[in-house]
Coordinates of C-alpha atoms and ligand atoms in Angstrom, one line a residue:
X1 CA -123.4 16.5 -95.8
X2 CA -126.9 16.3 -97.5
X3 CA -126.7 16.5 -101.3
X4 CA -128.8 19.6 -101.4
X5 CA -126.6 21.4 -99.0
X6 CA -123.6 20.3 -101.0
X7 CA -125.1 21.6 -104.2
X8 CA -126.1 24.9 -102.8
X9 CA -122.5 25.3 -101.7
X10 CA -121.3 24.4 -105.1
X11 CA -123.8 26.8 -106.6
X12 CA -122.0 29.7 -105.1
X13 CA -119.0 29.0 -107.2
X14 CA -117.1 32.0 -106.2
X15 CA -117.5 31.7 -102.4
X16 CA -116.7 28.0 -102.7
X17 CA -113.4 28.8 -104.2
X18 CA -112.7 31.6 -101.8
X19 CA -113.0 29.3 -98.9
X20 CA -109.4 28.5 -98.1
X21 CA -110.3 25.2 -96.5
X22 CA -112.0 23.9 -99.6
X23 CA -109.2 25.1 -101.8
X24 CA -106.8 23.4 -99.5
X25 CA -108.6 20.1 -99.9
X26 CA -108.8 20.5 -103.7
X27 CA -105.2 21.4 -103.8
X28 CA -104.2 18.4 -101.9
X29 CA -106.1 15.9 -104.2
X30 CA -103.7 13.3 -105.5
X31 CA -104.9 13.8 -109.1
X32 CA -105.1 16.8 -111.4
X33 CA -108.2 18.9 -110.7
X34 CA -109.6 21.9 -112.5
X35 CA -112.7 24.1 -112.6
X36 CA -113.6 26.3 -115.6
X37 CA -116.1 29.0 -116.2
X38 CA -118.9 28.5 -118.8
X39 CA -116.5 29.5 -121.5
X40 CA -114.1 26.7 -120.5
X41 CA -111.5 29.2 -119.1
X42 CA -109.8 27.9 -116.0
X43 CA -110.8 29.5 -112.8
X44 CA -109.1 26.9 -110.5
X45 CA -106.4 24.4 -111.0
X46 CA -104.6 22.3 -108.3
X47 CA -100.9 21.5 -107.9
X48 CA -101.0 18.1 -109.6
X49 CA -102.7 19.7 -112.6
X50 CA -99.9 22.3 -112.8
X51 CA -97.3 19.5 -112.7
X52 CA -99.1 17.4 -115.3
X53 CA -99.5 20.2 -117.8
X54 CA -96.3 22.1 -117.1
X55 CA -98.2 25.3 -116.8
X56 CA -98.4 27.4 -113.6
X57 CA -101.7 28.4 -112.2
X58 CA -101.0 32.0 -113.3
X59 CA -100.6 30.9 -116.9
X60 CA -103.8 28.8 -116.8
X61 CA -106.3 30.8 -114.7
X62 CA -108.2 33.4 -116.7
X63 CA -105.9 32.7 -119.6
X64 CA -106.4 29.3 -121.2
X65 CA -109.4 27.1 -121.9
X66 CA -109.3 23.4 -121.0
X67 CA -109.7 22.6 -124.7
X68 CA -106.5 24.3 -125.6
X69 CA -104.5 21.7 -123.7
X70 CA -105.8 18.9 -125.9
X71 CA -103.8 17.6 -128.8
X72 CA -105.4 19.5 -131.7
X73 CA -106.0 16.6 -134.1
X74 CA -107.8 14.5 -131.5
X75 CA -109.7 17.5 -130.4
X76 CA -111.0 18.2 -134.0
X77 CA -112.2 14.6 -134.4
X78 CA -113.6 14.1 -130.9
X79 CA -114.8 17.5 -130.0
X80 CA -118.3 16.4 -129.4
X81 CA -117.2 14.4 -126.4
X82 CA -116.3 17.5 -124.6
X83 CA -118.2 20.1 -126.5
X84 CA -119.8 22.7 -124.3
X85 CA -123.2 24.2 -125.2
X86 CA -123.2 28.0 -125.3
X87 CA -124.6 29.7 -122.3
X88 CA -127.9 31.3 -123.2
X89 CA -129.8 32.3 -120.1
X90 CA -128.9 34.1 -116.9
X91 CA -129.3 31.7 -114.1
X92 CA -130.7 32.2 -110.6
X93 CA -127.8 31.3 -108.4
X94 CA -130.2 29.8 -105.8
X95 CA -130.7 26.8 -108.1
X96 CA -128.7 23.7 -107.4
X97 CA -126.1 22.7 -110.0
X98 CA -125.9 19.2 -111.3
X99 CA -122.8 17.6 -112.6
X100 CA -123.4 16.0 -116.0
X101 CA -120.9 13.7 -117.7
X102 CA -119.4 10.2 -117.9
X103 CA -118.6 8.5 -114.6
X104 CA -115.3 7.2 -115.9
X105 CA -112.6 9.0 -117.7
X106 CA -111.7 8.8 -121.4
X107 CA -108.2 8.8 -122.9
X108 CA -106.8 12.0 -124.3
X109 CA -103.4 13.4 -125.1
X110 CA -102.4 16.7 -123.5
X111 CA -99.9 19.1 -125.0
X112 CA -97.6 20.2 -122.2
X113 CA -96.2 23.8 -121.9
X114 CA -92.8 22.5 -123.2
X115 CA -94.5 21.1 -126.3
X116 CA -94.2 17.4 -125.2
X117 CA -97.2 15.1 -125.1
X118 CA -98.6 13.3 -122.1
X119 CA -101.4 10.7 -122.3
X120 CA -104.1 11.4 -119.7
X121 CA -107.4 10.0 -118.5
X122 CA -109.9 12.9 -118.3
X123 CA -113.2 12.8 -116.5
X124 CA -115.0 16.0 -117.4
X125 CA -118.3 17.1 -115.9
X126 CA -120.4 20.0 -117.0
X127 CA -122.0 21.9 -114.1
X128 CA -125.5 22.6 -115.3
X129 CA -128.5 24.3 -113.8
X130 CA -132.0 23.0 -114.0
X131 CA -132.5 24.5 -117.5
X132 CA -129.4 22.6 -118.7
X133 CA -127.4 25.8 -118.9
X134 CA -123.7 25.3 -118.5
X135 CA -122.4 27.0 -115.4
X136 CA -118.9 25.7 -115.6
X137 CA -116.8 22.5 -115.9
X138 CA -115.0 20.3 -113.4
X139 CA -112.3 18.0 -114.6
X140 CA -110.2 15.3 -113.0
X141 CA -107.1 14.3 -114.8
X142 CA -104.8 11.3 -114.3
X143 CA -101.4 10.8 -115.9
X144 CA -101.7 7.7 -118.0
X145 CA -98.0 7.5 -118.5
X146 CA -97.4 6.4 -114.9
X147 CA -98.8 3.8 -112.6
X148 CA -101.3 4.7 -109.9
X149 CA -98.4 5.0 -107.5
X150 CA -96.8 7.5 -109.7
X151 CA -99.9 9.6 -109.8
X152 CA -99.5 10.2 -106.1
X153 CA -95.7 10.9 -106.4
X154 CA -95.9 14.5 -107.6
X155 CA -98.5 15.1 -105.0
X156 CA -96.2 13.5 -102.4
X157 CA -93.2 15.5 -103.5
X158 CA -95.2 18.7 -103.5
X159 CA -97.0 18.2 -100.3
X160 CA -94.6 16.1 -98.2
X161 CA -90.9 16.4 -97.8
X162 CA -89.6 13.0 -98.7
X163 CA -86.7 13.1 -96.3
X164 CA -88.4 14.1 -93.1
X165 CA -92.0 13.2 -93.9
X166 CA -93.0 16.7 -92.8
X167 CA -95.5 18.8 -94.8
X168 CA -93.7 20.4 -97.8
X169 CA -93.6 23.9 -99.1
X170 CA -96.9 23.9 -100.9
X171 CA -98.7 22.5 -98.0
X172 CA -97.1 25.0 -95.6
X173 CA -98.0 27.9 -97.8
X174 CA -101.6 26.8 -97.9
X175 CA -101.6 26.1 -94.2
X176 CA -100.4 29.7 -93.6
X177 CA -103.0 31.0 -96.0
X178 CA -105.8 29.2 -94.2
X179 CA -104.5 30.4 -90.8
X180 CA -104.5 34.0 -92.1
X181 CA -108.0 33.6 -93.4
X182 CA -109.2 32.3 -90.1
X183 CA -107.3 35.0 -88.2
X184 CA -109.0 37.7 -90.3
X185 CA -112.3 36.4 -89.0
X186 CA -111.3 35.6 -85.5
X187 CA -108.9 38.5 -84.9
X188 CA -106.3 36.1 -83.5
X189 CA -102.7 36.6 -84.7
X190 CA -100.6 34.1 -86.6
X191 CA -96.9 33.7 -86.3
X192 CA -94.7 32.3 -89.1
X193 CA -91.4 31.0 -87.8
X194 CA -88.5 29.9 -90.0
X195 CA -85.8 27.7 -88.7
X196 CA -82.7 27.2 -90.8
X197 CA -79.6 25.1 -90.5
X198 CA -76.5 26.7 -91.9
X199 CA -72.7 26.4 -92.0
X200 CA -73.2 22.9 -93.4
X201 CA -70.1 23.0 -95.5
X202 CA -68.0 21.1 -93.0
X203 CA -70.8 18.5 -92.6
X204 CA -70.6 18.0 -96.3
X205 CA -66.8 17.8 -96.2
X206 CA -67.0 15.0 -93.7
X207 CA -69.8 12.9 -94.9
X208 CA -71.2 14.4 -98.1
X209 CA -74.9 14.6 -98.7
X210 CA -75.6 11.5 -96.5
X211 CA -74.3 13.5 -93.5
X212 CA -76.4 16.5 -94.4
X213 CA -79.5 14.3 -94.6
X214 CA -78.8 12.9 -91.2
X215 CA -78.4 16.3 -89.7
X216 CA -81.7 17.5 -91.3
X217 CA -83.6 14.4 -90.3
X218 CA -82.4 14.7 -86.7
X219 CA -83.4 18.4 -86.6
X220 CA -86.8 17.5 -87.9
X221 CA -87.3 14.9 -85.1
X222 CA -86.3 17.3 -82.3
X223 CA -88.2 20.2 -83.8
X224 CA -91.3 18.1 -84.0
X225 CA -91.1 17.6 -80.3
X226 CA -91.1 21.3 -79.8
X227 CA -94.5 21.8 -81.4
X228 CA -97.5 22.2 -79.2
X229 CA -101.2 22.7 -80.0
X230 CA -101.9 25.2 -82.7
X231 CA -98.4 24.8 -84.2
X232 CA -97.6 23.1 -87.5
X233 CA -94.1 22.2 -88.6
X234 CA -93.1 21.7 -92.2
X235 CA -90.2 22.0 -94.6
X236 CA -89.7 24.9 -96.9
X237 CA -86.4 24.0 -98.5
X238 CA -83.5 21.6 -98.1
X239 CA -82.4 23.0 -94.7
X240 CA -85.2 25.4 -93.9
X241 CA -88.1 24.5 -91.6
X242 CA -91.2 26.5 -91.1
X243 CA -93.7 26.6 -88.2
X244 CA -97.1 28.1 -88.4
X245 CA -98.3 29.1 -84.9
X246 CA -101.8 30.4 -84.4
X247 CA -102.8 32.7 -81.5
X248 CA -99.3 34.2 -80.9
X249 CA -97.2 37.1 -82.2
X250 CA -93.9 36.3 -80.5
X251 CA -91.7 33.4 -79.5
X252 CA -90.9 33.7 -75.9
X253 CA -87.3 33.3 -74.9
X254 CA -87.8 29.7 -73.7
X255 CA -89.3 28.6 -77.0
X256 CA -86.5 30.4 -78.9
X257 CA -83.9 28.5 -77.0
X258 CA -85.8 25.2 -77.4
X259 CA -86.0 25.6 -81.2
X260 CA -82.4 26.6 -81.6
X261 CA -81.2 23.7 -79.3
X262 CA -83.4 21.2 -81.2
X263 CA -82.2 22.3 -84.6
X264 CA -78.5 22.6 -83.8
X265 CA -78.0 19.4 -81.7
X266 CA -74.7 17.8 -82.5
X267 CA -75.0 14.6 -84.5
X268 CA -72.8 11.5 -84.4
X269 CA -71.8 10.5 -87.9
X270 CA -69.5 7.5 -88.0
X271 CA -66.5 8.6 -85.8
X272 CA -67.2 12.3 -86.2
X273 CA -69.4 14.7 -84.2
X274 CA -71.1 17.1 -86.6
X275 CA -71.9 20.5 -85.3
X276 CA -74.4 22.8 -87.1
X277 CA -75.6 26.2 -86.6
X278 CA -79.3 27.2 -86.6
X279 CA -81.1 30.6 -86.9
X280 CA -84.7 31.5 -86.3
X281 CA -86.6 34.3 -88.0
X282 CA -90.2 35.1 -87.3
X283 CA -92.9 37.4 -88.7
X284 CA -96.5 37.8 -87.5
X285 CA -99.8 38.5 -89.1
X286 CA -101.1 41.2 -89.1
X287 CA -98.1 43.3 -87.9
X288 CA -95.6 42.2 -90.6
X289 CA -98.0 41.6 -93.5
X290 CA -101.4 40.4 -94.4
X291 CA -100.7 37.7 -97.0
X292 CA -98.4 34.7 -97.4
X293 CA -95.8 36.3 -99.7
X294 CA -95.3 39.3 -97.3
X295 CA -95.1 37.2 -94.2
X296 CA -92.7 34.8 -95.9
X297 CA -90.5 37.5 -97.2
X298 CA -90.3 39.2 -93.9
X299 CA -89.6 36.1 -92.0
X300 CA -86.7 35.5 -94.4
X301 CA -85.4 38.9 -93.6
X302 CA -85.6 38.2 -89.9
X303 CA -83.8 34.9 -90.5
X304 CA -81.1 36.6 -92.5
X305 CA -80.6 39.1 -89.8
X306 CA -80.2 36.3 -87.3
X307 CA -77.7 34.6 -89.5
X308 CA -75.8 37.7 -90.1
X309 CA -75.4 38.2 -86.4
X310 CA -73.5 34.9 -86.2
X311 CA -76.3 32.4 -86.0
X312 CA -77.7 30.4 -83.0
X313 CA -80.1 33.3 -82.4
X314 CA -83.7 34.1 -83.1
X315 CA -85.0 37.4 -84.5
X316 CA -88.5 38.8 -85.0
X317 CA -89.1 40.9 -88.1
X318 CA -88.6 44.7 -87.6
X319 CA -89.3 47.3 -90.3
X320 CA -85.6 48.4 -90.2
X321 CA -84.7 45.0 -91.7
X322 CA -86.4 46.0 -94.9
X323 CA -83.9 48.8 -95.4
X324 CA -81.0 46.4 -94.5
X325 CA -82.3 43.9 -97.0
X326 CA -82.3 46.4 -99.9
X327 CA -78.8 47.4 -99.0
X328 CA -77.8 43.7 -98.9
X329 CA -79.2 43.3 -102.4
X330 CA -77.0 46.2 -103.6
X331 CA -73.9 44.8 -101.9
X332 CA -74.7 41.4 -103.5
X333 CA -74.9 42.9 -106.9
X334 CA -71.6 44.8 -106.6
X335 CA -69.4 42.5 -104.6
X336 CA -68.8 40.1 -107.5
X337 CA -67.1 42.7 -109.5
X338 CA -65.1 44.4 -106.8
X339 CA -61.9 42.6 -107.5
X340 CA -61.9 43.1 -111.3
X341 CA -62.9 46.7 -110.9
X342 CA -59.9 47.3 -108.6
X343 CA -62.1 48.6 -105.8
X344 CA -60.2 46.6 -103.1
X345 CA -57.2 47.6 -101.2
X346 CA -55.3 46.4 -98.1
X347 CA -54.5 48.7 -95.2
X348 CA -51.9 47.8 -92.6
X349 CA -52.2 48.3 -88.8
X350 CA -48.9 48.0 -86.9
X351 CA -48.7 45.8 -83.8
X352 CA -46.1 47.6 -81.7
X353 CA -43.7 45.7 -79.4
X354 CA -44.4 47.1 -75.9
X355 CA -40.8 46.6 -74.8
X356 CA -38.7 47.7 -77.8
X357 CA -41.2 49.9 -79.7
X358 CA -40.5 48.0 -82.9
X359 CA -43.1 46.9 -85.3
X360 CA -42.7 43.1 -85.3
X361 CA -46.2 42.4 -86.6
X362 CA -48.8 44.2 -88.7
X363 CA -52.3 43.2 -89.6
X364 CA -53.6 43.5 -93.2
X365 CA -57.2 44.7 -93.3
X366 CA -59.3 44.7 -96.4
X367 CA -61.0 47.8 -97.7
X368 CA -63.7 48.1 -100.4
X369 CA -64.3 51.5 -101.9
X370 CA -67.3 51.5 -104.2
X371 CA -68.1 54.4 -106.5
X372 CA -71.8 54.4 -105.4
X373 CA -71.8 52.8 -102.0
X374 CA -68.7 54.5 -100.7
X375 CA -66.5 52.7 -98.2
X376 CA -68.0 49.4 -97.2
X377 CA -66.8 47.8 -93.9
X378 CA -65.3 44.3 -94.1
X379 CA -67.5 43.5 -91.1
X380 CA -70.4 44.0 -93.5
X381 CA -69.1 42.4 -96.7
X382 CA -66.9 39.6 -95.5
X383 CA -69.9 37.6 -94.0
X384 CA -71.8 38.3 -97.2
X385 CA -68.9 37.0 -99.3
X386 CA -68.8 33.9 -97.1
X387 CA -72.5 33.4 -97.7
X388 CA -72.3 34.0 -101.5
X389 CA -69.4 31.6 -101.9
X390 CA -67.0 34.4 -102.9
X391 CA -64.8 34.3 -99.9
X392 CA -62.2 32.1 -101.6
X393 CA -61.7 34.5 -104.5
X394 CA -61.5 37.5 -102.0
X395 CA -59.2 35.6 -99.7
X396 CA -56.9 34.7 -102.6
X397 CA -56.7 38.3 -103.6
X398 CA -55.9 39.3 -100.0
X399 CA -53.2 36.6 -99.7
X400 CA -51.5 37.6 -102.9
X401 CA -51.7 41.4 -102.2
X402 CA -50.3 40.9 -98.7
X403 CA -47.4 38.7 -99.9
X404 CA -46.7 41.3 -102.7
X405 CA -46.5 44.1 -100.1
X406 CA -44.5 42.2 -97.6
X407 CA -42.0 41.2 -100.3
X408 CA -41.7 44.8 -101.4
X409 CA -40.9 45.9 -97.8
X410 CA -38.5 43.0 -97.3
X411 CA -36.7 43.9 -100.5
X412 CA -36.6 47.6 -99.6
X413 CA -35.5 47.3 -96.0
X414 CA -33.9 43.9 -95.9
X415 CA -36.7 42.6 -93.6
X416 CA -40.4 43.0 -93.0
X417 CA -42.8 42.8 -90.0
X418 CA -44.8 39.6 -90.1
X419 CA -48.0 40.5 -91.9
X420 CA -51.1 38.8 -90.6
X421 CA -54.0 38.2 -93.0
X422 CA -57.5 37.4 -91.8
X423 CA -58.6 33.9 -92.9
X424 CA -62.2 32.9 -92.8
X425 CA -63.0 29.5 -91.4
X426 CA -64.5 28.7 -94.8
X427 CA -61.2 29.3 -96.5
X428 CA -59.4 26.9 -94.1
X429 CA -61.9 24.2 -94.9
X430 CA -60.8 24.4 -98.6
X431 CA -58.5 21.5 -99.2
X432 CA -56.4 23.7 -101.5
X433 CA -55.7 26.4 -99.0
X434 CA -52.2 25.3 -98.1
X435 CA -51.3 25.0 -101.8
X436 CA -52.6 28.5 -102.4
X437 CA -50.5 30.0 -99.6
X438 CA -47.4 28.1 -100.8
X439 CA -47.9 29.3 -104.4
X440 CA -48.5 32.9 -103.3
X441 CA -45.3 32.9 -101.3
X442 CA -43.3 31.4 -104.2
X443 CA -44.9 33.8 -106.7
X444 CA -43.9 36.8 -104.7
X445 CA -40.7 35.3 -103.5
X446 CA -41.6 36.0 -99.9
X447 CA -40.0 34.1 -97.0
X448 CA -42.8 32.3 -95.1
X449 CA -41.8 33.8 -91.8
X450 CA -43.1 37.2 -93.0
X451 CA -46.6 35.9 -93.3
X452 CA -49.1 35.0 -90.6
X453 CA -52.7 33.7 -90.9
X454 CA -55.2 35.0 -88.3
X455 CA -58.0 32.5 -87.5
X456 CA -60.8 32.9 -85.1
X457 CA -61.8 30.6 -82.3
X458 CA -64.8 29.6 -84.4
X459 CA -62.4 27.4 -86.4
X460 CA -61.6 25.5 -83.2
X461 CA -65.1 24.3 -82.8
X462 CA -65.1 22.1 -85.9
X463 CA -61.5 21.2 -86.1
X464 CA -61.6 18.6 -88.7
X465 CA -58.5 16.6 -89.6
X466 CA -58.2 18.5 -92.8
X467 CA -58.1 21.9 -91.0
X468 CA -55.6 20.6 -88.4
X469 CA -53.5 19.2 -91.2
X470 CA -53.5 22.5 -93.1
X471 CA -52.5 24.5 -90.1
X472 CA -49.7 22.0 -89.2
X473 CA -48.3 22.2 -92.7
X474 CA -48.5 26.0 -92.7
X475 CA -46.6 26.1 -89.5
X476 CA -44.0 23.6 -90.7
X477 CA -43.5 25.8 -93.7
X478 CA -42.7 28.7 -91.4
X479 CA -46.0 30.6 -91.7
X480 CA -47.2 32.1 -88.4
X481 CA -50.6 31.0 -87.0
X482 CA -52.5 33.6 -84.8
X483 CA -55.7 33.1 -82.9
X484 CA -57.8 36.3 -83.4
X485 CA -60.4 37.8 -81.1
X486 CA -59.3 35.6 -78.2
X487 CA -61.5 35.9 -75.1
X488 CA -64.9 36.4 -76.8
X489 CA -66.0 32.9 -77.6
X490 CA -65.1 29.6 -75.9
X491 CA -61.6 30.7 -75.1
X492 CA -60.5 27.2 -74.3
X493 CA -56.9 26.7 -73.7
X494 CA -57.3 23.0 -74.1
X495 CA -58.2 23.6 -77.8
X496 CA -55.2 25.8 -78.1
X497 CA -52.8 23.1 -77.0
X498 CA -54.0 20.9 -79.8
X499 CA -53.5 23.5 -82.4
X500 CA -50.2 24.6 -83.9
X501 CA -50.6 28.3 -82.7
X502 CA -47.8 30.7 -82.0
X503 CA -49.6 34.0 -81.6
X504 CA -52.6 35.0 -79.5
X505 CA -54.5 38.2 -80.1
X506 CA -56.6 39.3 -77.1
X507 CA -60.0 40.7 -78.3
X508 CA -60.7 44.4 -78.2
X509 CA -63.7 44.0 -75.8
X510 CA -61.4 42.7 -73.0
X511 CA -58.8 45.5 -73.7
X512 CA -61.3 48.4 -73.9
X513 CA -62.7 47.3 -70.5
X514 CA -59.3 47.9 -69.0
X515 CA -59.5 51.0 -66.8
X516 CA -58.4 51.7 -63.3
X517 CA -60.1 49.3 -60.8
X518 CA -61.8 47.2 -63.5
X519 CA -61.8 43.4 -63.1
X520 CA -60.8 42.7 -66.7
X521 CA -57.1 43.1 -65.8
X522 CA -56.8 39.8 -64.0
X523 CA -58.3 38.1 -67.0
X524 CA -55.9 39.7 -69.4
X525 CA -53.0 38.9 -67.0
X526 CA -54.1 35.3 -66.9
X527 CA -54.3 35.0 -70.7
X528 CA -50.9 36.5 -71.1
X529 CA -49.4 34.1 -68.5
X530 CA -51.0 31.1 -70.1
X531 CA -50.1 32.1 -73.6
X532 CA -46.4 32.5 -72.6
X533 CA -46.5 29.1 -70.9
X534 CA -47.5 27.8 -74.3
X535 CA -44.7 29.8 -75.9
X536 CA -47.0 32.1 -77.8
X537 CA -46.6 35.7 -78.6
X538 CA -49.4 37.9 -77.3
X539 CA -50.9 41.0 -78.9
X540 CA -53.6 43.1 -77.3
X541 CA -56.1 44.5 -79.9
X542 CA -58.0 47.8 -79.7
X543 CA -55.6 49.6 -77.4
X544 CA -57.0 53.2 -77.3
X545 CA -55.6 54.8 -74.2
X546 CA -52.2 55.4 -72.5
X547 CA -53.5 53.7 -69.4
X548 CA -54.2 50.5 -71.4
X549 CA -50.9 50.6 -73.1
X550 CA -49.0 51.1 -69.8
X551 CA -50.9 48.4 -68.0
X552 CA -50.5 45.9 -70.8
X553 CA -46.7 46.5 -70.7
X554 CA -46.7 45.9 -67.0
X555 CA -48.8 42.7 -67.4
X556 CA -46.2 41.4 -69.8
X557 CA -48.2 41.6 -73.0
X558 CA -45.8 41.5 -75.9
X559 CA -47.5 43.8 -78.5
X560 CA -50.3 46.3 -78.8
X561 CA -52.5 47.1 -81.8
X562 CA -54.9 50.0 -81.7
X563 CA -55.7 53.6 -82.3
X564 CA -53.4 54.7 -79.5
X565 CA -50.5 53.7 -81.6
X566 CA -51.8 53.8 -85.2
X567 CA -54.9 53.5 -87.2
X568 CA -54.7 51.1 -90.2
X569 CA -52.4 52.7 -92.8
X570 CA -52.3 52.7 -96.5
X571 CA -49.5 50.6 -98.0
X572 CA -47.4 53.7 -98.7
X573 CA -47.9 55.2 -95.2
X574 CA -47.1 51.9 -93.7
X575 CA -43.8 51.8 -95.6
X576 CA -43.0 55.3 -94.5
X577 CA -43.3 54.5 -90.8
X578 CA -41.0 51.5 -91.2
X579 CA -38.3 53.6 -92.9
X580 CA -36.5 54.6 -89.6
X581 CA -36.4 51.0 -88.7
X582 CA -35.0 50.0 -92.1
Ligands
C2E601 P1 -60.4 42.1 -86.8 O1 -59.6 41.0 -87.4 O2 -60.7 41.9 -85.3 O3 -59.7 43.4 -87.1 C1 -59.5 44.4 -86.2 C2 -60.6 45.5 -86.4 O4 -60.5 46.4 -85.3 C3 -60.3 46.3 -87.7 O5 -61.6 46.7 -88.2 C4 -59.6 47.5 -87.1 O6 -59.7 48.6 -88.0 C5 -60.3 47.7 -85.8 N1 -59.4 48.4 -84.9 C6 -58.1 48.4 -84.8 N2 -57.7 49.2 -83.7 C7 -58.8 49.6 -83.1 C8 -59.0 50.5 -82.0 O7 -58.1 50.9 -81.3 N3 -60.3 50.7 -81.7 C9 -61.4 50.3 -82.4 N4 -62.6 50.6 -82.0 N5 -61.2 49.5 -83.5 C10 -59.9 49.2 -83.8 P2 -62.0 46.5 -89.7 O8 -60.8 46.8 -90.5 O9 -63.2 47.2 -89.9 O10 -62.2 44.9 -89.8 C11 -63.3 44.3 -89.2 C12 -63.2 42.9 -89.3 O11 -63.3 42.5 -90.7 C13 -61.9 42.3 -88.9 O12 -61.9 42.2 -87.5 C14 -61.9 40.9 -89.6 O13 -62.6 40.0 -88.9 C15 -62.6 41.3 -90.9 N6 -61.6 41.4 -92.0 C16 -60.9 42.5 -92.3 N7 -60.1 42.3 -93.4 C17 -60.4 41.0 -93.7 C18 -59.8 40.1 -94.7 O14 -59.0 40.5 -95.5 N8 -60.3 38.8 -94.7 C19 -61.2 38.4 -93.9 N9 -61.7 37.1 -93.9 N10 -61.7 39.2 -92.9 C20 -61.3 40.4 -92.8
CA602 CA1 -57.8 40.0 -87.3
CA603 CA1 -59.4 40.8 -83.9

């Protein structure tokens, strides 16, 4: 670019800075850069300058002068070196600006925001017009404490993700900002896509951080292959990728599937196969917002919605999600105190033996009654507790409460139905789970045969040695093991044969589809037959009609649970219906 043209660009200081492309370039410089107004107040700082000084751009721009960062004593004695002449005349902005100052830097000491000192090399140029009026300052700052290589490190860290080599968060945010600026001019939309790996706890259990890194690295490799022209892939956080796509508002089904498959590919780690889940959330400019923070926030909402529906799914932002997200924040705030505030109770739903009419089993279901939120469904707060790492505390409370209640019934009537508690896969991955169950039984003096753990098929997918071992020890102790919601997921009997399971619960969706002439009956019948061949007890869940109850009895199903027989009951009501049996 000819020098005049360059200068006339620089003359329009404001538009120069407003141009997102130029800002991007200055931001990406591997040394500290700043621009000040004639009073020496910052009007632009780049990322390395923020890192060097410890101040954020917000704290610097419009707030501090570049002189205020200098160590005061040195500043007093050497002020002339950087002294700025007062601005006297109004300047015609058409005149070119000339940078004036030393070509090489001088050594100074900066006072960082935390009060510490950092030696720097500062090259400061005054921007003057033809009458030598100061129009501003441009400074380049190097950290003298480190080597040249280290100067580049903060830049690297900020702009590149060190593990995957992909652009980092700062870079991606600027890329998005630039895309939005361009879109404003061209009218073309921009789509922000977030791709997150989750449920990494078992990956960590198996191989620690090394295994997690391997999973993330592989996801980065495959995701990179998914990118086409106009799409930029980067890294926002440890396990969260971002893709900025220009010229589109939606991900088509094929791309959604490709991204999910790329991110959640199984990884071989030593002798283990690691499975991860991925979710995708997307928000588009201008529909979901007109700046980077809005688009990011809404893409995160879409991502959370995808995650909450079980993962391995993509969601686009919808305005309903905003409501859901404020509810979620409320739930997050209150959930942590639910146990201590005695807001939790267990209700018990009988599983009626279809031959004898006796209640051989009952399921304990958690209830949360909050003074402000009212009754919150476990389907809503259990996944949240899992995400927030509170499921172990909640699970421990459920375990103890169920043992206490079963022990009470056993003492009162001389026996108790076997009480099933729902156990989240995360709880089973806790190496102390067996110990917790054993202690709870001992504490409440409950024979193990009166307790059962209900696990979902999801657990079967990542059956680590630890989990298998826990289940085997529980069974050996005499605790029942039930597979919950059977028939919805992979429903593989080959998995079942490997697990020490003695009770199978057929999912409500199969049961409620049972009506005259429906084709779900042969499926239910086959499940019952196979379960019996494996010596398992079978319960059908969600039995709501007489027809279903009758057909299930004819098909040989052992027990039925559902509204046709009883809704979940309070502990007291549950005891009352057991009385005649006592
Ligand atoms: P789930 O284990 O499949 O529990 C059965 C759910 O079906 C219960 O909902 C129950 O009230 C409901 N249900 C029972 N009979 C019928 C029926 O005839 N028709 C219909 N439409 N529904 C019926 P609930 O209590 O809202 O629990 C929802 C889910 O929350 C449970 O599904 C379970 O996955 C989870 N959950 C409940 N309590 C706990 C707990 O203590 N710990 C854990 N980890 N999860 C729990
Ligand atoms: Ca259950
Ligand atoms: Ca169930």
